[in-house]
Amino acid sequence: MAARSIPLSSPDITSEERRLVDEVLSSGQLSFGPVLEAFENEFAAKFGARHAVAMSSGTAALHVAMIAAGVSDGDVVITTPFSFVASANSILFERGIPHFVDIDPVTLTMDPAATVHAIETLAPQGRLRAVLPVHIFGRTVEMDGILAAARRNGVAVIEDACEAIGASADGVFAGRWGDASAFGFYPNKQMTTGEGGMLITDRDDWARLARSLRNQGRSDSGSWLAHDRLGFNYRMGTISAAIGLAQIRRLDELVQKREAVALRYNELLAGIDGVSPLPPARAGSRLSWFVYMVRLDEGIDREQLQAALAASGVASRPYFPAIHLQPFYRERFGFAPGMFPHTEAASTSLLALPFHGNLAADDIGYVCEAIAVAIRDVLAQRS
Ligand SMILES: Cc1ncc(COP(=O)(O)O)c(C=O)c1O
């Protein structure tokens, strides 16, 4: 095979994104203004939400949602240890305590029955403030039981939909179940603004608070230098909003293109020993492909496979290291290996392959061929 260089991800930018960015540059209005408002309004309309508040990142949206939910010193928030560290960090920002629930080994999302059990057990103790389900890899958490238990116990539900824009279950978009939801627009996401994020909510009071918090705690009196509360600079710039406006208009196309690439991978990988595609979305749900992950059979050394792929110019990455085993979580909360076995099994056996909507069929074939050859070599060295 001729050597190539196939990156892990690549944003899908067209002349329309460039045109809107150019308009913003020409307007001179690089912060706030009509393009930011249009992005927020079209985003809210796409999801049928009353409010969309653009943020500087998905992490910022999660942090603001935690504040809106009232999380503060010593409050408990139920979440998953199998996620990007930002989801649990948002709890720590407000000095809350994450209560991790292990994942279902097949869906890789929070085990719904275990989550309901945790809500019912912790709520009577008085410190449970919120549940933070994460729709990991664009796969929706089974929300019905979790929502019912949270409502019964007066606990807020904040969805981390940073990896799941466009995913749905029973006709409801990810991000539309909770009191508020966070989306992320980092360049490897289904849609991007460069850096950026969005908080959506139907609650007028939370949207008002989010607009104040992202802008240094300003009051909504209209006075520019009146600050009602401690806030942050979590604003999204208008250049980013222009990219986002073009991308939200293209969201269905972006999601479909990624799905086509994922299905092609599924087909080609089906015939290769040692790796398995993840199972399809659960019944009634549609996943929105964020990354393309494979599960490695026991006995396939992930680092060795990665090294062989890298030698063929194919990028790959293990996703996600378990949050509870990150050094500062272990130090602070006393977490140790063995506490969340399904998360630990997933985090040691999954590998992300190059993935984006414009990945050419020829490149997908090249990646799969490189995997087949590398696995043959890894297995041959073992025997
Ligand atoms: C599950 C999850 N939560 C939160 C975030 C944070 O988003 P951002 O990188 O925009 O702050 C990400 C993105 O990387 C993510 O994947």
Tab-separated table of C-alpha atoms and ligand atoms in Angstrom:
chain	number	residue	atom	x	y	z
A	1	MET	CA	0.000	0.000	0.000
A	2	ALA	CA	1.226	3.494	-0.806
A	3	ALA	CA	1.713	5.528	2.389
A	4	ARG	CA	-0.930	8.129	3.167
A	5	SER	CA	-1.693	10.403	6.066
A	6	ILE	CA	-5.229	10.049	7.348
A	7	PRO	CA	-6.095	12.301	10.289
A	8	LEU	CA	-8.523	11.385	13.036
A	9	SER	CA	-11.004	14.114	12.140
A	10	SER	CA	-11.557	17.051	9.853
A	11	PRO	CA	-14.197	19.806	9.887
A	12	ASP	CA	-16.649	20.077	6.980
A	13	ILE	CA	-16.394	23.713	5.864
A	14	THR	CA	-17.940	25.037	2.637
A	15	SER	CA	-18.058	28.351	0.809
A	16	GLU	CA	-21.214	29.207	2.795
A	17	GLU	CA	-19.324	29.211	6.130
A	18	ARG	CA	-16.645	31.378	4.469
A	19	ARG	CA	-19.254	33.769	3.071
A	20	LEU	CA	-20.923	34.285	6.449
A	21	VAL	CA	-17.572	34.765	8.204
A	22	ASP	CA	-16.632	37.292	5.557
A	23	GLU	CA	-19.894	39.166	6.134
A	24	VAL	CA	-19.157	39.363	9.849
A	25	LEU	CA	-15.612	40.589	9.196
A	26	SER	CA	-16.953	43.258	6.869
A	27	SER	CA	-19.604	44.305	9.394
A	28	GLY	CA	-16.967	44.998	12.040
A	29	GLN	CA	-19.284	43.536	14.699
A	30	LEU	CA	-17.121	40.744	16.054
A	31	SER	CA	-18.877	40.365	19.400
A	32	PHE	CA	-22.670	39.995	19.800
A	33	GLY	CA	-24.898	41.358	17.007
A	34	PRO	CA	-27.431	39.929	14.569
A	35	VAL	CA	-25.389	36.937	13.388
A	36	LEU	CA	-25.000	35.628	16.954
A	37	GLU	CA	-28.730	36.162	17.489
A	38	ALA	CA	-29.558	34.384	14.228
A	39	PHE	CA	-27.387	31.422	15.232
A	40	GLU	CA	-29.106	31.172	18.618
A	41	ASN	CA	-32.591	31.576	17.134
A	42	GLU	CA	-32.086	29.015	14.362
A	43	PHE	CA	-30.480	26.592	16.817
A	44	ALA	CA	-33.406	26.922	19.228
A	45	ALA	CA	-35.875	26.475	16.361
A	46	LYS	CA	-34.088	23.357	15.094
A	47	PHE	CA	-34.571	21.700	18.482
A	48	GLY	CA	-37.926	23.250	19.355
A	49	ALA	CA	-36.375	24.849	22.457
A	50	ARG	CA	-37.530	28.174	23.919
A	51	HIS	CA	-33.952	29.362	24.387
A	52	ALA	CA	-30.490	28.731	22.973
A	53	VAL	CA	-27.590	30.589	24.591
A	54	ALA	CA	-24.283	30.457	22.700
A	55	MET	CA	-21.189	29.861	24.831
A	56	SER	CA	-17.436	29.785	24.380
A	57	SER	CA	-17.400	25.968	24.779
A	58	GLY	CA	-19.462	22.935	25.681
A	59	THR	CA	-17.682	22.934	29.042
A	60	ALA	CA	-18.867	26.501	29.679
A	61	ALA	CA	-22.449	25.458	28.850
A	62	LEU	CA	-22.192	22.549	31.308
A	63	HIS	CA	-20.748	24.780	34.016
A	64	VAL	CA	-23.506	27.364	33.615
A	65	ALA	CA	-26.129	24.582	33.683
A	66	MET	CA	-24.689	23.315	36.983
A	67	ILE	CA	-25.019	26.795	38.473
A	68	ALA	CA	-28.589	27.087	37.150
A	69	ALA	CA	-29.398	23.727	38.765
A	70	GLY	CA	-28.204	25.165	42.085
A	71	VAL	CA	-25.190	22.875	42.515
A	72	SER	CA	-22.888	24.170	45.236
A	73	ASP	CA	-20.581	23.061	48.050
A	74	GLY	CA	-20.973	19.361	48.795
A	75	ASP	CA	-24.004	18.817	46.542
A	76	VAL	CA	-24.121	15.498	44.738
A	77	VAL	CA	-24.601	15.072	40.972
A	78	ILE	CA	-25.093	11.641	39.419
A	79	THR	CA	-23.147	11.071	36.210
A	80	THR	CA	-21.066	8.569	34.227
A	81	PRO	CA	-17.339	7.883	34.568
A	82	PHE	CA	-17.188	6.979	30.858
A	83	SER	CA	-17.030	10.398	29.233
A	84	PHE	CA	-14.725	13.240	28.392
A	85	VAL	CA	-13.459	14.654	31.681
A	86	ALA	CA	-15.285	17.980	31.148
A	87	SER	CA	-18.674	16.486	32.019
A	88	ALA	CA	-17.637	15.535	35.574
A	89	ASN	CA	-15.387	18.594	35.924
A	90	SER	CA	-18.424	20.854	35.532
A	91	ILE	CA	-19.666	19.445	38.856
A	92	LEU	CA	-16.324	20.112	40.543
A	93	PHE	CA	-16.269	23.734	39.316
A	94	GLU	CA	-19.111	24.406	41.767
A	95	ARG	CA	-17.512	22.251	44.480
A	96	GLY	CA	-20.087	19.505	43.953
A	97	ILE	CA	-19.371	15.785	44.293
A	98	PRO	CA	-19.796	13.424	41.332
A	99	HIS	CA	-21.596	10.186	42.090
A	100	PHE	CA	-20.630	7.855	39.265
A	101	VAL	CA	-22.933	5.184	37.891
A	102	ASP	CA	-21.320	2.561	35.676
A	103	ILE	CA	-22.319	2.189	32.032
A	104	ASP	CA	-24.262	-0.532	30.312
A	105	PRO	CA	-21.512	-2.575	28.602
A	106	VAL	CA	-23.426	-2.733	25.304
A	107	THR	CA	-24.819	0.797	24.889
A	108	LEU	CA	-21.827	2.428	26.691
A	109	THR	CA	-24.228	4.959	28.238
A	110	MET	CA	-25.207	5.239	31.934
A	111	ASP	CA	-27.010	2.127	33.088
A	112	PRO	CA	-30.602	3.426	33.364
A	113	ALA	CA	-31.748	1.050	36.129
A	114	ALA	CA	-28.636	1.761	38.212
A	115	THR	CA	-29.171	5.496	37.679
A	116	VAL	CA	-32.779	5.310	38.870
A	117	HIS	CA	-31.612	3.315	41.890
A	118	ALA	CA	-28.973	5.966	42.667
A	119	ILE	CA	-31.570	8.757	42.422
A	120	GLU	CA	-33.991	6.969	44.735
A	121	THR	CA	-31.229	6.177	47.237
A	122	LEU	CA	-29.449	9.535	47.286
A	123	ALA	CA	-32.407	11.936	47.028
A	124	PRO	CA	-33.765	11.203	50.546
A	125	GLN	CA	-30.320	12.088	51.966
A	126	GLY	CA	-30.935	15.673	50.854
A	127	ARG	CA	-27.751	16.523	48.916
A	128	LEU	CA	-28.655	15.234	45.449
A	129	ARG	CA	-29.028	18.272	43.202
A	130	ALA	CA	-28.874	16.976	39.610
A	131	VAL	CA	-28.411	14.082	37.214
A	132	LEU	CA	-26.012	14.559	34.301
A	133	PRO	CA	-26.514	11.882	31.634
A	134	VAL	CA	-23.988	11.938	28.783
A	135	HIS	CA	-25.061	10.843	25.286
A	136	ILE	CA	-21.666	9.391	24.564
A	137	PHE	CA	-20.474	8.920	20.956
A	138	GLY	CA	-23.854	10.225	19.731
A	139	ARG	CA	-25.727	7.371	21.465
A	140	THR	CA	-28.717	8.490	23.507
A	141	VAL	CA	-29.101	7.494	27.139
A	142	GLU	CA	-32.382	5.705	27.809
A	143	MET	CA	-34.055	8.626	29.539
A	144	ASP	CA	-37.634	7.623	30.471
A	145	GLY	CA	-36.950	6.032	33.861
A	146	ILE	CA	-34.263	8.571	34.758
A	147	LEU	CA	-36.571	11.496	33.970
A	148	ALA	CA	-39.440	10.037	35.961
A	149	ALA	CA	-37.228	9.363	38.999
A	150	ALA	CA	-35.672	12.836	38.807
A	151	ARG	CA	-39.097	14.513	38.589
A	152	ARG	CA	-40.428	12.413	41.491
A	153	ASN	CA	-37.524	13.555	43.625
A	154	GLY	CA	-37.284	17.197	42.527
A	155	VAL	CA	-33.839	16.697	41.000
A	156	ALA	CA	-32.691	18.656	37.923
A	157	VAL	CA	-31.671	16.832	34.734
A	158	ILE	CA	-28.839	18.351	32.719
A	159	GLU	CA	-27.998	16.525	29.491
A	160	ASP	CA	-24.470	16.478	28.158
A	161	ALA	CA	-25.295	16.356	24.453
A	162	CYS	CA	-21.853	17.632	23.419
A	163	GLU	CA	-21.253	14.497	21.321
A	164	ALA	CA	-24.824	13.918	20.234
A	165	ILE	CA	-26.194	16.771	18.179
A	166	GLY	CA	-28.870	15.371	15.869
A	167	ALA	CA	-29.249	12.063	17.736
A	168	SER	CA	-32.785	11.162	18.761
A	169	ALA	CA	-34.943	8.552	20.455
A	170	ASP	CA	-38.644	8.016	19.843
A	171	GLY	CA	-38.610	11.155	17.697
A	172	VAL	CA	-37.135	13.375	20.445
A	173	PHE	CA	-33.760	15.011	19.878
A	174	ALA	CA	-30.975	14.475	22.404
A	175	GLY	CA	-30.903	17.630	24.465
A	176	ARG	CA	-34.694	17.919	24.687
A	177	TRP	CA	-35.357	15.774	27.758
A	178	GLY	CA	-33.628	17.674	30.518
A	179	ASP	CA	-34.092	21.052	32.211
A	180	ALA	CA	-31.088	22.218	30.199
A	181	SER	CA	-28.600	20.663	27.791
A	182	ALA	CA	-25.107	21.406	26.576
A	183	PHE	CA	-23.764	21.030	23.035
A	184	GLY	CA	-20.122	21.318	21.982
A	185	PHE	CA	-18.719	22.555	18.682
A	186	TYR	CA	-15.034	21.588	18.837
A	187	PRO	CA	-13.731	20.905	15.295
A	188	ASN	CA	-14.076	17.111	15.596
A	189	LYS	CA	-17.786	17.398	16.399
A	190	GLN	CA	-20.678	16.778	13.970
A	191	MET	CA	-20.918	20.550	13.547
A	192	THR	CA	-18.298	23.086	14.550
A	193	THR	CA	-17.774	26.741	15.334
A	194	GLY	CA	-14.006	26.276	15.890
A	195	GLU	CA	-14.369	26.453	19.660
A	196	GLY	CA	-17.845	26.931	21.048
A	197	GLY	CA	-20.897	25.500	22.710
A	198	MET	CA	-24.617	26.047	23.265
A	199	LEU	CA	-26.945	25.731	26.201
A	200	ILE	CA	-30.595	25.083	25.419
A	201	THR	CA	-33.481	25.252	27.869
A	202	ASP	CA	-37.196	25.912	27.981
A	203	ARG	CA	-36.845	27.739	31.298
A	204	ASP	CA	-36.945	31.522	30.958
A	205	ASP	CA	-35.218	32.051	34.326
A	206	TRP	CA	-32.347	29.685	33.439
A	207	ALA	CA	-31.850	31.323	30.028
A	208	ARG	CA	-31.713	34.774	31.647
A	209	LEU	CA	-29.206	33.512	34.210
A	210	ALA	CA	-27.097	31.832	31.486
A	211	ARG	CA	-26.939	35.083	29.473
A	212	SER	CA	-25.797	36.930	32.572
A	213	LEU	CA	-23.253	34.293	33.665
A	214	ARG	CA	-21.608	34.098	30.229
A	215	ASN	CA	-21.156	37.860	30.258
A	216	GLN	CA	-19.423	38.553	33.581
A	217	GLY	CA	-22.630	38.364	35.605
A	218	ARG	CA	-24.118	41.475	34.032
A	219	SER	CA	-27.586	42.481	35.106
A	220	ASP	CA	-30.350	42.566	32.518
A	221	SER	CA	-31.082	46.196	33.398
A	222	GLY	CA	-29.311	47.178	30.176
A	223	SER	CA	-26.558	48.976	32.055
A	224	TRP	CA	-23.271	47.733	30.557
A	225	LEU	CA	-21.201	47.822	33.725
A	226	ALA	CA	-23.746	46.661	36.289
A	227	HIS	CA	-22.870	43.205	37.627
A	228	ASP	CA	-25.483	41.339	39.654
A	229	ARG	CA	-23.481	38.211	40.323
A	230	LEU	CA	-20.124	36.529	39.858
A	231	GLY	CA	-19.929	35.663	36.168
A	232	PHE	CA	-17.451	34.581	33.533
A	233	ASN	CA	-16.327	35.446	30.067
A	234	TYR	CA	-18.037	32.510	28.360
A	235	ARG	CA	-19.122	34.522	25.301
A	236	MET	CA	-19.036	33.089	21.799
A	237	GLY	CA	-17.497	35.489	19.284
A	238	THR	CA	-19.485	36.434	16.199
A	239	ILE	CA	-16.967	34.894	13.768
A	240	SER	CA	-17.590	31.544	15.465
A	241	ALA	CA	-21.343	32.187	15.379
A	242	ALA	CA	-21.153	32.779	11.612
A	243	ILE	CA	-19.569	29.355	11.109
A	244	GLY	CA	-22.204	27.895	13.438
A	245	LEU	CA	-25.057	29.530	11.528
A	246	ALA	CA	-23.943	27.915	8.274
A	247	GLN	CA	-23.380	24.592	10.030
A	248	ILE	CA	-26.736	24.420	11.855
A	249	ARG	CA	-28.444	25.030	8.505
A	250	ARG	CA	-26.468	22.060	7.135
A	251	LEU	CA	-26.881	19.855	10.220
A	252	ASP	CA	-29.018	17.138	8.588
A	253	GLU	CA	-26.561	16.871	5.700
A	254	LEU	CA	-23.569	16.781	8.068
A	255	VAL	CA	-25.114	13.997	10.143
A	256	GLN	CA	-26.093	11.995	7.045
A	257	LYS	CA	-22.626	12.209	5.517
A	258	ARG	CA	-21.080	10.890	8.724
A	259	GLU	CA	-23.633	8.093	8.873
A	260	ALA	CA	-22.709	6.988	5.348
A	261	VAL	CA	-19.014	6.822	6.313
A	262	ALA	CA	-19.845	4.849	9.477
A	263	LEU	CA	-21.966	2.338	7.575
A	264	ARG	CA	-19.151	1.794	5.076
A	265	TYR	CA	-16.750	1.127	7.973
A	266	ASN	CA	-19.269	-1.323	9.479
A	267	GLU	CA	-19.395	-3.272	6.227
A	268	LEU	CA	-15.661	-3.456	5.671
A	269	LEU	CA	-14.769	-4.250	9.280
A	270	ALA	CA	-17.308	-7.058	9.509
A	271	GLY	CA	-14.856	-9.314	7.694
A	272	ILE	CA	-11.809	-8.545	9.856
A	273	ASP	CA	-10.933	-10.733	12.841
A	274	GLY	CA	-9.966	-9.119	16.125
A	275	VAL	CA	-12.032	-5.921	15.844
A	276	SER	CA	-15.777	-5.362	16.099
A	277	PRO	CA	-17.858	-2.315	15.266
A	278	LEU	CA	-20.039	-1.054	18.121
A	279	PRO	CA	-23.615	-2.381	18.145
A	280	PRO	CA	-26.297	-0.389	16.315
A	281	ALA	CA	-28.387	2.226	18.120
A	282	ARG	CA	-30.956	0.785	20.509
A	283	ALA	CA	-34.473	0.247	19.130
A	284	GLY	CA	-36.374	3.466	18.448
A	285	SER	CA	-33.281	5.642	18.561
A	286	ARG	CA	-31.092	7.179	15.904
A	287	LEU	CA	-27.474	7.787	16.694
A	288	SER	CA	-25.591	10.760	15.367
A	289	TRP	CA	-22.077	9.594	14.577
A	290	PHE	CA	-19.480	11.586	16.502
A	291	VAL	CA	-16.546	9.176	16.353
A	292	TYR	CA	-16.094	5.772	14.779
A	293	MET	CA	-15.003	3.332	17.479
A	294	VAL	CA	-14.013	-0.305	17.261
A	295	ARG	CA	-13.800	-2.769	20.105
A	296	LEU	CA	-10.643	-4.862	20.123
A	297	ASP	CA	-10.771	-8.533	21.028
A	298	GLU	CA	-9.020	-9.510	24.204
A	299	GLY	CA	-5.427	-10.289	23.348
A	300	ILE	CA	-5.078	-7.557	20.712
A	301	ASP	CA	-2.567	-5.104	22.119
A	302	ARG	CA	-4.029	-1.656	21.508
A	303	GLU	CA	-0.746	0.226	21.610
A	304	GLN	CA	0.877	-2.224	19.231
A	305	LEU	CA	-2.056	-1.888	16.840
A	306	GLN	CA	-1.907	1.895	17.066
A	307	ALA	CA	1.818	1.882	16.328
A	308	ALA	CA	1.276	-0.307	13.268
A	309	LEU	CA	-1.525	1.961	12.041
A	310	ALA	CA	0.605	5.045	12.606
A	311	ALA	CA	3.347	3.464	10.506
A	312	SER	CA	0.781	3.274	7.675
A	313	GLY	CA	-0.185	6.912	8.207
A	314	VAL	CA	-3.481	6.086	9.942
A	315	ALA	CA	-4.296	8.104	13.072
A	316	SER	CA	-6.161	6.420	15.924
A	317	ARG	CA	-6.919	7.214	19.554
A	318	PRO	CA	-8.085	5.341	22.644
A	319	TYR	CA	-11.348	6.891	23.942
A	320	PHE	CA	-12.098	7.512	26.821
A	321	PRO	CA	-9.782	6.941	29.760
A	322	ALA	CA	-12.133	6.387	32.727
A	323	ILE	CA	-12.738	9.657	34.576
A	324	HIS	CA	-12.605	8.044	38.025
A	325	LEU	CA	-9.072	6.835	37.287
A	326	GLN	CA	-7.732	10.245	36.271
A	327	PRO	CA	-5.022	11.097	38.826
A	328	PHE	CA	-6.787	14.058	40.411
A	329	TYR	CA	-10.104	12.187	40.760
A	330	ARG	CA	-8.305	9.292	42.447
A	331	GLU	CA	-6.505	11.659	44.774
A	332	ARG	CA	-9.513	13.758	45.639
A	333	PHE	CA	-12.233	11.102	45.922
A	334	GLY	CA	-10.295	7.884	46.555
A	335	PHE	CA	-11.430	6.142	43.369
A	336	ALA	CA	-9.504	3.003	42.422
A	337	PRO	CA	-9.431	0.417	39.623
A	338	GLY	CA	-12.254	-2.112	39.782
A	339	MET	CA	-14.932	0.331	40.984
A	340	PHE	CA	-16.654	0.706	37.596
A	341	PRO	CA	-15.734	-2.451	35.679
A	342	HIS	CA	-17.804	-1.823	32.518
A	343	THR	CA	-16.313	1.643	32.127
A	344	GLU	CA	-12.812	0.286	32.681
A	345	ALA	CA	-13.376	-2.526	30.163
A	346	ALA	CA	-14.630	-0.042	27.551
A	347	SER	CA	-11.819	2.391	28.178
A	348	THR	CA	-9.166	-0.276	27.684
A	349	SER	CA	-10.656	-1.998	24.639
A	350	LEU	CA	-11.988	0.783	22.386
A	351	LEU	CA	-10.123	2.580	19.649
A	352	ALA	CA	-11.271	5.564	17.551
A	353	LEU	CA	-10.483	5.407	13.833
A	354	PRO	CA	-10.193	8.311	11.388
A	355	PHE	CA	-13.679	9.706	10.970
A	356	HIS	CA	-15.401	12.660	9.338
A	357	GLY	CA	-18.120	13.239	6.778
A	358	ASN	CA	-15.767	13.749	3.844
A	359	LEU	CA	-13.662	10.636	4.424
A	360	ALA	CA	-13.343	9.142	0.931
A	361	ALA	CA	-14.387	5.543	0.291
A	362	ASP	CA	-10.857	4.863	-0.851
A	363	ASP	CA	-9.435	6.122	2.462
A	364	ILE	CA	-11.932	4.043	4.456
A	365	GLY	CA	-10.764	1.008	2.476
A	366	TYR	CA	-7.139	1.931	3.158
A	367	VAL	CA	-7.753	2.228	6.923
A	368	CYS	CA	-9.534	-1.141	7.047
A	369	GLU	CA	-6.807	-2.820	5.034
A	370	ALA	CA	-4.183	-1.325	7.375
A	371	ILE	CA	-6.132	-2.718	10.352
A	372	ALA	CA	-6.381	-6.175	8.787
A	373	VAL	CA	-2.638	-6.279	8.071
A	374	ALA	CA	-1.717	-4.897	11.508
A	375	ILE	CA	-3.912	-7.417	13.307
A	376	ARG	CA	-2.474	-10.292	11.284
A	377	ASP	CA	1.004	-9.132	12.346
A	378	VAL	CA	-0.003	-8.682	15.997
A	379	LEU	CA	-1.543	-12.176	16.056
A	380	ALA	CA	1.405	-13.725	14.222
A	381	GLN	CA	3.850	-12.253	16.758
A	382	ARG	CA	1.816	-13.792	19.575
A	383	SER	CA	1.782	-17.330	18.183
B	1	LIG	C1	-19.002	14.375	26.378
B	1	LIG	C2	-18.374	15.730	26.303
B	1	LIG	N1	-18.690	16.638	27.240
B	1	LIG	C3	-18.187	17.879	27.218
B	1	LIG	C4	-17.314	18.275	26.241
B	1	LIG	C5	-16.729	19.638	26.321
B	1	LIG	O1	-16.886	20.417	25.191
B	1	LIG	P1	-15.814	21.551	24.834
B	1	LIG	O2	-14.571	20.854	24.381
B	1	LIG	O3	-16.493	22.330	23.758
B	1	LIG	O4	-15.603	22.355	26.066
B	1	LIG	C6	-16.966	17.382	25.229
B	1	LIG	C7	-16.096	17.777	24.117
B	1	LIG	O5	-15.052	17.595	23.845
B	1	LIG	C8	-17.481	16.061	25.276
B	1	LIG	O6	-17.128	15.158	24.364
